[in-house]
Amino acid sequence: MATPATTGHGAHMFLRVAVALQTLMVFVQAVSAGLLLSAPYGEALHGIGARVVFAAAMLHVAAAVAVRRRGGGSPRAVLYAAGFLGLLPAQVVLGIAHVTALHVPLGVLLFGMSVLQFACVLAARRARAATAA
Ligand code: HEM
């Protein structure tokens, strides 16, 4: 059974929540992009979603740094979190400039990166649980 000892400290939980929110919100961006192309309120939803993705990505970096400081995370996790955050301004500029030919593929790439980051966080949790068992 999962206990605090096997699932890690609060920073690990913070990291899982931040990456889950980031991944969910990038998916929601794809949904609101469909609405943006087909409904009058879609643009507003996509704009709000863009801000939430940004907030989640910043939380992700903060959580990855917190886990690292407590000696539980790899420097690569911080680098990947920062890399994701670093790509977002490009995504926003491409969206505002209507460069759809690059904005949509970069959105798909961001979703793929986020899913991988989430998979890594879950795998690390399983590894900690196995070590503690
Ligand atoms: C990942 C985070 C994302 C951010 C931060 C973001 C941000 C933006 C912004 C700021 C705009 C401009 C909206 C406006 O002009 O009012 C935009 C437009 C758009 N976005 Fe996104 N977006 C994201 C993901 C996606 C994804 C995943 C897709 C599709 C799979 C997508 C498809 C579109 C489309 C089709 C437009 C309209 C482009 C046009 O009007 O020519 N976006 N986005």
Short mmCIF file of N, CA, C and O and ligand atoms in Angstrom, two decimals:
data_model
loop_
_atom_site.label_atom_id
_atom_site.label_comp_id
_atom_site.label_asym_id
_atom_site.label_seq_id
_atom_site.Cartn_x
_atom_site.Cartn_y
_atom_site.Cartn_z
N MET A 1 0.84 -1.19 0.00
CA MET A 1 0.00 0.00 0.00
C MET A 1 0.88 1.25 0.00
O MET A 1 1.92 1.28 0.66
N ALA A 2 0.44 2.29 -0.74
CA ALA A 2 1.23 3.52 -0.81
C ALA A 2 1.12 4.29 0.50
O ALA A 2 0.03 4.53 1.02
N THR A 3 2.24 4.65 1.08
CA THR A 3 2.29 5.46 2.30
C THR A 3 3.16 6.67 2.00
O THR A 3 3.88 6.67 1.00
N PRO A 4 3.15 7.70 2.88
CA PRO A 4 4.02 8.84 2.64
C PRO A 4 5.48 8.42 2.48
O PRO A 4 6.22 9.00 1.71
N ALA A 5 5.87 7.36 3.20
CA ALA A 5 7.27 6.92 3.11
C ALA A 5 7.61 6.39 1.72
O ALA A 5 8.72 6.54 1.23
N THR A 6 6.61 5.75 1.06
CA THR A 6 6.90 5.16 -0.24
C THR A 6 6.64 6.12 -1.39
O THR A 6 7.23 6.00 -2.45
N THR A 7 5.71 7.07 -1.19
CA THR A 7 5.37 7.98 -2.29
C THR A 7 6.21 9.25 -2.27
O THR A 7 6.17 10.02 -3.20
N GLY A 8 6.98 9.47 -1.19
CA GLY A 8 7.85 10.63 -1.13
C GLY A 8 7.25 11.76 -0.32
O GLY A 8 6.13 11.68 0.16
N HIS A 9 8.04 12.85 -0.16
CA HIS A 9 7.59 13.97 0.67
C HIS A 9 6.70 14.91 -0.14
O HIS A 9 6.39 14.67 -1.30
N GLY A 10 6.29 15.99 0.51
CA GLY A 10 5.36 16.94 -0.10
C GLY A 10 5.84 17.51 -1.42
O GLY A 10 5.02 17.77 -2.30
N ALA A 11 7.14 17.70 -1.57
CA ALA A 11 7.65 18.27 -2.82
C ALA A 11 7.38 17.34 -4.00
O ALA A 11 7.09 17.78 -5.11
N HIS A 12 7.45 16.00 -3.74
CA HIS A 12 7.14 15.04 -4.80
C HIS A 12 5.68 15.14 -5.22
O HIS A 12 5.36 15.08 -6.41
N MET A 13 4.82 15.29 -4.23
CA MET A 13 3.38 15.43 -4.51
C MET A 13 3.13 16.71 -5.31
O MET A 13 2.39 16.72 -6.31
N PHE A 14 3.79 17.80 -4.90
CA PHE A 14 3.70 19.09 -5.59
C PHE A 14 4.13 18.92 -7.05
O PHE A 14 3.48 19.41 -7.98
N LEU A 15 5.22 18.15 -7.25
CA LEU A 15 5.72 17.92 -8.61
C LEU A 15 4.71 17.14 -9.45
O LEU A 15 4.42 17.50 -10.60
N ARG A 16 4.14 16.08 -8.87
CA ARG A 16 3.15 15.27 -9.61
C ARG A 16 1.94 16.11 -10.00
O ARG A 16 1.47 16.04 -11.14
N VAL A 17 1.46 16.92 -9.05
CA VAL A 17 0.28 17.75 -9.33
C VAL A 17 0.60 18.78 -10.43
O VAL A 17 -0.19 18.98 -11.36
N ALA A 18 1.78 19.40 -10.34
CA ALA A 18 2.16 20.43 -11.32
C ALA A 18 2.28 19.83 -12.72
O ALA A 18 1.77 20.40 -13.70
N VAL A 19 2.91 18.66 -12.85
CA VAL A 19 3.09 18.05 -14.17
C VAL A 19 1.76 17.56 -14.71
O VAL A 19 1.47 17.68 -15.91
N ALA A 20 0.90 17.01 -13.82
CA ALA A 20 -0.42 16.56 -14.25
C ALA A 20 -1.24 17.74 -14.77
O ALA A 20 -1.87 17.66 -15.84
N LEU A 21 -1.20 18.86 -14.03
CA LEU A 21 -1.95 20.05 -14.45
C LEU A 21 -1.42 20.58 -15.78
O LEU A 21 -2.20 20.92 -16.69
N GLN A 22 -0.10 20.61 -15.91
CA GLN A 22 0.51 21.09 -17.15
C GLN A 22 0.06 20.23 -18.34
O GLN A 22 -0.34 20.74 -19.39
N THR A 23 0.10 18.90 -18.16
CA THR A 23 -0.26 17.98 -19.24
C THR A 23 -1.74 18.12 -19.60
O THR A 23 -2.10 18.22 -20.79
N LEU A 24 -2.58 18.15 -18.57
CA LEU A 24 -4.03 18.30 -18.80
C LEU A 24 -4.31 19.60 -19.55
O LEU A 24 -5.10 19.63 -20.51
N MET A 25 -3.64 20.68 -19.14
CA MET A 25 -3.94 21.99 -19.74
C MET A 25 -3.46 22.08 -21.19
O MET A 25 -4.08 22.77 -21.99
N VAL A 26 -2.35 21.41 -21.53
CA VAL A 26 -1.94 21.45 -22.94
C VAL A 26 -2.98 20.70 -23.78
O VAL A 26 -3.33 21.13 -24.89
N PHE A 27 -3.53 19.62 -23.22
CA PHE A 27 -4.59 18.90 -23.94
C PHE A 27 -5.83 19.80 -24.10
O PHE A 27 -6.43 19.87 -25.17
N VAL A 28 -6.17 20.51 -23.00
CA VAL A 28 -7.31 21.43 -23.05
C VAL A 28 -7.07 22.51 -24.11
O VAL A 28 -8.01 22.96 -24.78
N GLN A 29 -5.81 22.90 -24.30
CA GLN A 29 -5.48 23.89 -25.34
C GLN A 29 -5.83 23.37 -26.73
O GLN A 29 -6.29 24.11 -27.59
N ALA A 30 -5.60 22.07 -26.95
CA ALA A 30 -5.96 21.49 -28.25
C ALA A 30 -7.49 21.52 -28.42
O ALA A 30 -8.00 21.81 -29.51
N VAL A 31 -8.22 21.25 -27.33
CA VAL A 31 -9.69 21.27 -27.38
C VAL A 31 -10.17 22.70 -27.66
O VAL A 31 -11.00 22.94 -28.54
N SER A 32 -9.60 23.68 -26.91
CA SER A 32 -10.05 25.06 -27.10
C SER A 32 -9.59 25.60 -28.45
O SER A 32 -10.21 26.51 -28.99
N ALA A 33 -8.52 25.03 -29.02
CA ALA A 33 -8.10 25.44 -30.37
C ALA A 33 -9.18 25.04 -31.38
O ALA A 33 -9.49 25.79 -32.30
N GLY A 34 -9.75 23.85 -31.17
CA GLY A 34 -10.86 23.42 -32.05
C GLY A 34 -12.03 24.38 -31.94
O GLY A 34 -12.64 24.75 -32.94
N LEU A 35 -12.32 24.83 -30.70
CA LEU A 35 -13.42 25.78 -30.48
C LEU A 35 -13.08 27.15 -31.08
O LEU A 35 -13.95 27.84 -31.60
N LEU A 36 -11.78 27.50 -30.96
CA LEU A 36 -11.32 28.78 -31.51
C LEU A 36 -11.63 28.87 -33.02
O LEU A 36 -11.94 29.93 -33.54
N LEU A 37 -11.53 27.72 -33.66
CA LEU A 37 -11.77 27.69 -35.11
C LEU A 37 -13.26 27.56 -35.44
O LEU A 37 -13.64 27.68 -36.60
N SER A 38 -14.09 27.27 -34.41
CA SER A 38 -15.48 26.97 -34.75
C SER A 38 -16.52 27.68 -33.89
O SER A 38 -17.70 27.66 -34.23
N ALA A 39 -16.12 28.32 -32.76
CA ALA A 39 -17.11 28.95 -31.89
C ALA A 39 -16.63 30.35 -31.47
O ALA A 39 -15.42 30.57 -31.35
N PRO A 40 -17.54 31.28 -31.22
CA PRO A 40 -17.14 32.66 -30.90
C PRO A 40 -16.37 32.78 -29.58
O PRO A 40 -15.52 33.66 -29.44
N TYR A 41 -16.65 31.88 -28.61
CA TYR A 41 -15.99 31.97 -27.31
C TYR A 41 -14.66 31.21 -27.27
O TYR A 41 -13.94 31.24 -26.27
N GLY A 42 -14.33 30.51 -28.37
CA GLY A 42 -13.12 29.68 -28.40
C GLY A 42 -11.85 30.47 -28.18
O GLY A 42 -10.94 30.02 -27.47
N GLU A 43 -11.77 31.66 -28.75
CA GLU A 43 -10.55 32.47 -28.65
C GLU A 43 -10.28 32.85 -27.18
O GLU A 43 -9.14 32.78 -26.72
N ALA A 44 -11.37 33.25 -26.48
CA ALA A 44 -11.22 33.63 -25.07
C ALA A 44 -10.75 32.42 -24.25
O ALA A 44 -9.83 32.54 -23.42
N LEU A 45 -11.34 31.24 -24.52
CA LEU A 45 -10.95 30.03 -23.78
C LEU A 45 -9.48 29.69 -24.03
O LEU A 45 -8.74 29.35 -23.10
N HIS A 46 -9.07 29.81 -25.31
CA HIS A 46 -7.68 29.47 -25.65
C HIS A 46 -6.71 30.45 -24.96
O HIS A 46 -5.64 30.05 -24.51
N GLY A 47 -7.12 31.72 -24.88
CA GLY A 47 -6.29 32.74 -24.21
C GLY A 47 -6.16 32.47 -22.72
O GLY A 47 -5.07 32.58 -22.15
N ILE A 48 -7.28 32.10 -22.09
CA ILE A 48 -7.24 31.79 -20.64
C ILE A 48 -6.37 30.54 -20.43
O ILE A 48 -5.52 30.49 -19.54
N GLY A 49 -6.59 29.53 -21.29
CA GLY A 49 -5.81 28.29 -21.19
C GLY A 49 -4.32 28.55 -21.31
O GLY A 49 -3.52 27.93 -20.61
N ALA A 50 -3.95 29.48 -22.21
CA ALA A 50 -2.52 29.80 -22.40
C ALA A 50 -1.91 30.28 -21.09
O ALA A 50 -0.81 29.89 -20.72
N ARG A 51 -2.66 31.11 -20.35
CA ARG A 51 -2.15 31.63 -19.07
C ARG A 51 -2.03 30.51 -18.03
O ARG A 51 -1.09 30.46 -17.25
N VAL A 52 -3.01 29.58 -18.05
CA VAL A 52 -2.96 28.49 -17.06
C VAL A 52 -1.80 27.54 -17.38
O VAL A 52 -1.12 27.03 -16.47
N VAL A 53 -1.55 27.30 -18.70
CA VAL A 53 -0.39 26.45 -19.07
C VAL A 53 0.89 27.08 -18.54
O VAL A 53 1.74 26.41 -17.95
N PHE A 54 1.00 28.40 -18.72
CA PHE A 54 2.18 29.13 -18.23
C PHE A 54 2.34 28.95 -16.72
O PHE A 54 3.43 28.64 -16.22
N ALA A 55 1.22 29.15 -15.98
CA ALA A 55 1.26 29.03 -14.52
C ALA A 55 1.68 27.62 -14.12
O ALA A 55 2.53 27.43 -13.23
N ALA A 56 1.10 26.61 -14.79
CA ALA A 56 1.42 25.21 -14.45
C ALA A 56 2.89 24.91 -14.75
O ALA A 56 3.56 24.22 -13.96
N ALA A 57 3.41 25.45 -15.87
CA ALA A 57 4.81 25.19 -16.23
C ALA A 57 5.75 25.85 -15.21
O ALA A 57 6.80 25.29 -14.88
N MET A 58 5.36 27.03 -14.70
CA MET A 58 6.19 27.69 -13.68
C MET A 58 6.17 26.89 -12.37
O MET A 58 7.20 26.71 -11.72
N LEU A 59 4.97 26.38 -12.01
CA LEU A 59 4.87 25.53 -10.82
C LEU A 59 5.73 24.29 -10.99
O LEU A 59 6.38 23.82 -10.04
N HIS A 60 5.72 23.74 -12.22
CA HIS A 60 6.50 22.54 -12.51
C HIS A 60 8.00 22.79 -12.26
O HIS A 60 8.68 21.98 -11.61
N VAL A 61 8.50 23.94 -12.75
CA VAL A 61 9.92 24.27 -12.53
C VAL A 61 10.19 24.41 -11.03
O VAL A 61 11.16 23.85 -10.51
N ALA A 62 9.29 25.14 -10.34
CA ALA A 62 9.49 25.35 -8.89
C ALA A 62 9.50 24.02 -8.15
O ALA A 62 10.34 23.79 -7.27
N ALA A 63 8.59 23.11 -8.53
CA ALA A 63 8.50 21.81 -7.86
C ALA A 63 9.73 20.95 -8.16
O ALA A 63 10.26 20.27 -7.27
N ALA A 64 10.19 20.98 -9.43
CA ALA A 64 11.37 20.19 -9.80
C ALA A 64 12.60 20.68 -9.02
O ALA A 64 13.41 19.88 -8.56
N VAL A 65 12.70 22.01 -8.84
CA VAL A 65 13.82 22.57 -8.06
C VAL A 65 13.68 22.15 -6.59
O VAL A 65 14.67 21.76 -5.96
N ALA A 66 12.45 22.19 -6.06
CA ALA A 66 12.23 21.81 -4.65
C ALA A 66 12.62 20.35 -4.42
O ALA A 66 13.30 20.02 -3.44
N VAL A 67 12.21 19.45 -5.33
CA VAL A 67 12.56 18.02 -5.20
C VAL A 67 14.08 17.85 -5.27
O VAL A 67 14.68 17.11 -4.49
N ARG A 68 14.69 18.59 -6.21
CA ARG A 68 16.15 18.50 -6.40
C ARG A 68 16.89 18.95 -5.13
O ARG A 68 17.83 18.33 -4.67
N ARG A 69 16.43 20.06 -4.55
CA ARG A 69 17.06 20.61 -3.33
C ARG A 69 17.01 19.62 -2.18
O ARG A 69 17.88 19.59 -1.33
N ARG A 70 15.93 18.82 -2.15
CA ARG A 70 15.80 17.84 -1.06
C ARG A 70 16.54 16.56 -1.39
O ARG A 70 16.38 15.55 -0.72
N GLY A 71 17.27 16.58 -2.50
CA GLY A 71 18.11 15.45 -2.84
C GLY A 71 17.38 14.30 -3.51
O GLY A 71 17.90 13.20 -3.65
N GLY A 72 16.14 14.55 -3.97
CA GLY A 72 15.36 13.46 -4.56
C GLY A 72 15.24 13.49 -6.06
O GLY A 72 14.69 12.57 -6.65
N GLY A 73 15.71 14.53 -6.71
CA GLY A 73 15.46 14.65 -8.15
C GLY A 73 16.73 14.81 -8.95
O GLY A 73 17.76 15.23 -8.43
N SER A 74 16.64 14.49 -10.25
CA SER A 74 17.81 14.62 -11.11
C SER A 74 17.86 16.04 -11.68
O SER A 74 16.81 16.67 -11.85
N PRO A 75 19.06 16.54 -12.00
CA PRO A 75 19.16 17.87 -12.61
C PRO A 75 18.44 17.90 -13.96
O PRO A 75 17.97 18.95 -14.39
N ARG A 76 18.37 16.71 -14.61
CA ARG A 76 17.70 16.66 -15.92
C ARG A 76 16.21 17.00 -15.82
O ARG A 76 15.65 17.62 -16.71
N ALA A 77 15.58 16.61 -14.69
CA ALA A 77 14.15 16.92 -14.51
C ALA A 77 13.94 18.43 -14.46
O ALA A 77 12.96 18.94 -15.01
N VAL A 78 14.88 19.12 -13.80
CA VAL A 78 14.79 20.60 -13.73
C VAL A 78 15.00 21.19 -15.13
O VAL A 78 14.28 22.08 -15.56
N LEU A 79 15.98 20.62 -15.84
CA LEU A 79 16.30 21.11 -17.20
C LEU A 79 15.10 20.93 -18.13
O LEU A 79 14.74 21.84 -18.89
N TYR A 80 14.46 19.76 -18.08
CA TYR A 80 13.31 19.50 -18.96
C TYR A 80 12.13 20.40 -18.61
O TYR A 80 11.43 20.89 -19.51
N ALA A 81 11.93 20.63 -17.30
CA ALA A 81 10.84 21.52 -16.87
C ALA A 81 11.11 22.94 -17.39
O ALA A 81 10.21 23.61 -17.91
N ALA A 82 12.37 23.38 -17.26
CA ALA A 82 12.74 24.73 -17.73
C ALA A 82 12.66 24.81 -19.25
O ALA A 82 12.26 25.84 -19.81
N GLY A 83 13.01 23.71 -19.93
CA GLY A 83 12.94 23.68 -21.40
C GLY A 83 11.50 23.84 -21.88
O GLY A 83 11.23 24.58 -22.83
N PHE A 84 10.58 23.15 -21.20
CA PHE A 84 9.16 23.27 -21.55
C PHE A 84 8.70 24.71 -21.37
O PHE A 84 8.09 25.30 -22.26
N LEU A 85 9.05 25.29 -20.21
CA LEU A 85 8.65 26.68 -19.91
C LEU A 85 9.26 27.63 -20.96
O LEU A 85 8.60 28.56 -21.42
N GLY A 86 10.51 27.35 -21.34
CA GLY A 86 11.21 28.21 -22.30
C GLY A 86 10.58 28.19 -23.69
O GLY A 86 10.71 29.16 -24.45
N LEU A 87 9.90 27.09 -24.04
CA LEU A 87 9.26 27.01 -25.36
C LEU A 87 7.92 27.76 -25.41
O LEU A 87 7.43 28.10 -26.49
N LEU A 88 7.34 28.03 -24.23
CA LEU A 88 6.00 28.63 -24.22
C LEU A 88 5.93 30.04 -24.82
O LEU A 88 4.99 30.33 -25.56
N PRO A 89 6.91 30.93 -24.55
CA PRO A 89 6.83 32.24 -25.19
C PRO A 89 6.81 32.13 -26.72
O PRO A 89 6.08 32.87 -27.39
N ALA A 90 7.56 31.18 -27.26
CA ALA A 90 7.56 30.96 -28.72
C ALA A 90 6.16 30.53 -29.17
O ALA A 90 5.64 31.01 -30.19
N GLN A 91 5.54 29.66 -28.37
CA GLN A 91 4.19 29.18 -28.70
C GLN A 91 3.19 30.34 -28.71
O GLN A 91 2.35 30.43 -29.60
N VAL A 92 3.30 31.22 -27.73
CA VAL A 92 2.39 32.37 -27.64
C VAL A 92 2.61 33.32 -28.83
O VAL A 92 1.66 33.74 -29.49
N VAL A 93 3.88 33.62 -29.13
CA VAL A 93 4.19 34.53 -30.24
C VAL A 93 3.67 33.95 -31.55
O VAL A 93 3.04 34.64 -32.35
N LEU A 94 3.88 32.64 -31.76
CA LEU A 94 3.41 31.99 -33.00
C LEU A 94 1.88 32.00 -33.07
O LEU A 94 1.32 32.17 -34.16
N GLY A 95 1.22 31.85 -31.91
CA GLY A 95 -0.24 31.88 -31.89
C GLY A 95 -0.77 33.26 -32.23
O GLY A 95 -1.65 33.41 -33.08
N ILE A 96 -0.21 34.29 -31.58
CA ILE A 96 -0.67 35.67 -31.80
C ILE A 96 -0.38 36.10 -33.25
O ILE A 96 -1.18 36.80 -33.86
N ALA A 97 0.76 35.64 -33.79
CA ALA A 97 1.13 35.99 -35.17
C ALA A 97 0.40 35.13 -36.20
O ALA A 97 0.61 35.28 -37.40
N HIS A 98 -0.47 34.21 -35.72
CA HIS A 98 -1.25 33.31 -36.61
C HIS A 98 -0.34 32.45 -37.49
O HIS A 98 -0.70 32.15 -38.62
N VAL A 99 0.82 32.08 -36.97
CA VAL A 99 1.70 31.17 -37.73
C VAL A 99 1.27 29.75 -37.37
O VAL A 99 1.99 29.00 -36.70
N THR A 100 0.08 29.38 -37.84
CA THR A 100 -0.53 28.09 -37.46
C THR A 100 0.34 26.91 -37.89
O THR A 100 0.37 25.89 -37.19
N ALA A 101 1.05 27.06 -39.01
CA ALA A 101 1.88 25.96 -39.54
C ALA A 101 2.97 25.55 -38.54
O ALA A 101 3.44 24.41 -38.58
N LEU A 102 3.38 26.48 -37.66
CA LEU A 102 4.36 26.13 -36.62
C LEU A 102 3.71 25.99 -35.25
O LEU A 102 4.14 25.18 -34.42
N HIS A 103 2.67 26.81 -35.02
CA HIS A 103 2.02 26.81 -33.70
C HIS A 103 1.38 25.45 -33.37
O HIS A 103 1.52 24.95 -32.26
N VAL A 104 0.70 24.86 -34.33
CA VAL A 104 0.02 23.57 -34.07
C VAL A 104 1.05 22.45 -33.83
O VAL A 104 0.95 21.74 -32.82
N PRO A 105 2.07 22.28 -34.71
CA PRO A 105 3.06 21.23 -34.42
C PRO A 105 3.80 21.44 -33.10
O PRO A 105 4.08 20.47 -32.38
N LEU A 106 4.11 22.73 -32.77
CA LEU A 106 4.80 22.97 -31.49
C LEU A 106 3.87 22.60 -30.33
O LEU A 106 4.33 22.05 -29.32
N GLY A 107 2.57 22.83 -30.50
CA GLY A 107 1.60 22.43 -29.48
C GLY A 107 1.60 20.92 -29.29
O GLY A 107 1.56 20.42 -28.16
N VAL A 108 1.68 20.18 -30.40
CA VAL A 108 1.71 18.71 -30.32
C VAL A 108 3.01 18.26 -29.64
O VAL A 108 3.01 17.35 -28.80
N LEU A 109 4.12 18.93 -29.99
CA LEU A 109 5.42 18.60 -29.37
C LEU A 109 5.36 18.86 -27.85
O LEU A 109 5.82 18.04 -27.05
N LEU A 110 4.77 19.99 -27.47
CA LEU A 110 4.66 20.33 -26.04
C LEU A 110 3.82 19.29 -25.31
O LEU A 110 4.15 18.89 -24.18
N PHE A 111 2.75 18.82 -25.96
CA PHE A 111 1.92 17.79 -25.33
C PHE A 111 2.74 16.50 -25.14
O PHE A 111 2.72 15.90 -24.06
N GLY A 112 3.48 16.11 -26.18
CA GLY A 112 4.31 14.89 -26.09
C GLY A 112 5.34 15.01 -24.98
O GLY A 112 5.54 14.08 -24.19
N MET A 113 5.99 16.18 -24.90
CA MET A 113 7.00 16.40 -23.85
C MET A 113 6.37 16.27 -22.48
O MET A 113 6.92 15.65 -21.56
N SER A 114 5.18 16.86 -22.33
CA SER A 114 4.52 16.88 -21.03
C SER A 114 4.09 15.47 -20.60
O SER A 114 4.23 15.10 -19.44
N VAL A 115 3.60 14.67 -21.56
CA VAL A 115 3.21 13.29 -21.26
C VAL A 115 4.46 12.51 -20.80
O VAL A 115 4.41 11.76 -19.81
N LEU A 116 5.58 12.71 -21.48
CA LEU A 116 6.82 12.01 -21.09
C LEU A 116 7.27 12.44 -19.69
O LEU A 116 7.70 11.62 -18.88
N GLN A 117 7.16 13.75 -19.43
CA GLN A 117 7.55 14.24 -18.10
C GLN A 117 6.66 13.63 -17.01
O GLN A 117 7.15 13.23 -15.95
N PHE A 118 5.37 13.50 -17.32
CA PHE A 118 4.45 12.90 -16.35
C PHE A 118 4.79 11.43 -16.15
O PHE A 118 4.80 10.93 -15.01
N ALA A 119 5.10 10.72 -17.25
CA ALA A 119 5.47 9.30 -17.15
C ALA A 119 6.72 9.14 -16.29
O ALA A 119 6.82 8.21 -15.48
N CYS A 120 7.69 10.05 -16.45
CA CYS A 120 8.94 9.98 -15.66
C CYS A 120 8.65 10.19 -14.18
O CYS A 120 9.23 9.49 -13.32
N VAL A 121 7.76 11.15 -13.87
CA VAL A 121 7.43 11.42 -12.46
C VAL A 121 6.77 10.20 -11.83
O VAL A 121 7.09 9.81 -10.70
N LEU A 122 5.87 9.54 -12.59
CA LEU A 122 5.20 8.35 -12.06
C LEU A 122 6.18 7.19 -11.91
O LEU A 122 6.12 6.43 -10.94
N ALA A 123 7.11 7.06 -12.88
CA ALA A 123 8.10 5.98 -12.81
C ALA A 123 9.01 6.18 -11.60
O ALA A 123 9.35 5.22 -10.89
N ALA A 124 9.38 7.44 -11.34
CA ALA A 124 10.24 7.74 -10.17
C ALA A 124 9.51 7.38 -8.88
O ALA A 124 10.10 6.86 -7.93
N ARG A 125 8.21 7.64 -8.88
CA ARG A 125 7.41 7.31 -7.68
C ARG A 125 7.39 5.80 -7.45
O ARG A 125 7.55 5.32 -6.32
N ARG A 126 7.20 5.04 -8.55
CA ARG A 126 7.18 3.57 -8.44
C ARG A 126 8.54 3.07 -7.95
O ARG A 126 8.62 2.15 -7.13
N ALA A 127 9.62 3.69 -8.47
CA ALA A 127 10.97 3.25 -8.07
C ALA A 127 11.19 3.51 -6.58
O ALA A 127 11.77 2.67 -5.88
N ARG A 128 10.71 4.67 -6.08
CA ARG A 128 10.86 4.97 -4.63
C ARG A 128 10.08 3.96 -3.81
O ARG A 128 10.54 3.48 -2.78
N ALA A 129 8.86 3.63 -4.29
CA ALA A 129 8.01 2.68 -3.56
C ALA A 129 8.68 1.31 -3.51
O ALA A 129 8.68 0.63 -2.48
N ALA A 130 9.30 0.89 -4.66
CA ALA A 130 9.96 -0.42 -4.72
C ALA A 130 11.17 -0.45 -3.78
O ALA A 130 11.44 -1.45 -3.13
N THR A 131 11.92 0.68 -3.73
CA THR A 131 13.10 0.75 -2.85
C THR A 131 12.68 0.66 -1.39
O THR A 131 13.36 0.02 -0.57
N ALA A 132 11.56 1.33 -1.07
CA ALA A 132 11.11 1.36 0.34
C ALA A 132 10.49 0.05 0.77
O ALA A 132 10.41 -0.23 1.97
N ALA A 133 10.03 -0.77 -0.21
CA ALA A 133 9.31 -2.01 0.15
C ALA A 133 10.27 -3.08 0.66
O ALA A 133 11.43 -3.09 0.35
C1 HEM B 1 0.56 24.73 -25.38
C2 HEM B 1 0.16 25.90 -25.08
C3 HEM B 1 -0.48 26.88 -26.02
C4 HEM B 1 -0.43 28.22 -25.90
C5 HEM B 1 0.31 28.96 -24.79
C6 HEM B 1 -1.16 28.80 -27.01
C7 HEM B 1 -1.34 30.15 -27.22
C8 HEM B 1 -2.03 30.72 -28.28
C9 HEM B 1 -2.25 32.12 -28.47
C10 HEM B 1 -1.77 33.23 -27.54
C11 HEM B 1 -2.97 32.26 -29.62
C12 HEM B 1 -3.43 33.57 -30.24
C13 HEM B 1 -4.89 33.78 -29.91
C14 HEM B 1 -5.37 35.12 -30.41
O1 HEM B 1 -4.84 35.63 -31.41
O2 HEM B 1 -6.30 35.66 -29.78
C15 HEM B 1 -3.19 30.95 -30.17
C16 HEM B 1 -3.87 30.68 -31.34
C17 HEM B 1 -4.09 29.43 -31.86
N1 HEM B 1 -3.70 28.23 -31.28
FE1 HEM B 1 -2.72 28.02 -29.54
N2 HEM B 1 -1.65 27.78 -27.81
C18 HEM B 1 -1.27 26.59 -27.24
C19 HEM B 1 -1.56 25.33 -27.71
C20 HEM B 1 -2.22 25.06 -28.88
C21 HEM B 1 -2.48 23.73 -29.38
C22 HEM B 1 -2.08 22.44 -28.65
C23 HEM B 1 -3.13 23.88 -30.55
C24 HEM B 1 -3.63 22.84 -31.52
C25 HEM B 1 -3.37 21.56 -31.45
C26 HEM B 1 -3.28 25.29 -30.79
C27 HEM B 1 -3.91 25.86 -31.89
C28 HEM B 1 -4.11 27.20 -32.11
C29 HEM B 1 -4.79 27.76 -33.28
C30 HEM B 1 -5.39 26.97 -34.44
C31 HEM B 1 -4.75 29.16 -33.12
C32 HEM B 1 -5.34 30.19 -34.07
C33 HEM B 1 -4.26 30.63 -35.02
C34 HEM B 1 -4.83 31.62 -36.00
O3 HEM B 1 -5.81 32.32 -35.66
O4 HEM B 1 -4.28 31.70 -37.09
N3 HEM B 1 -2.71 25.98 -29.75
N4 HEM B 1 -2.63 30.02 -29.33
#
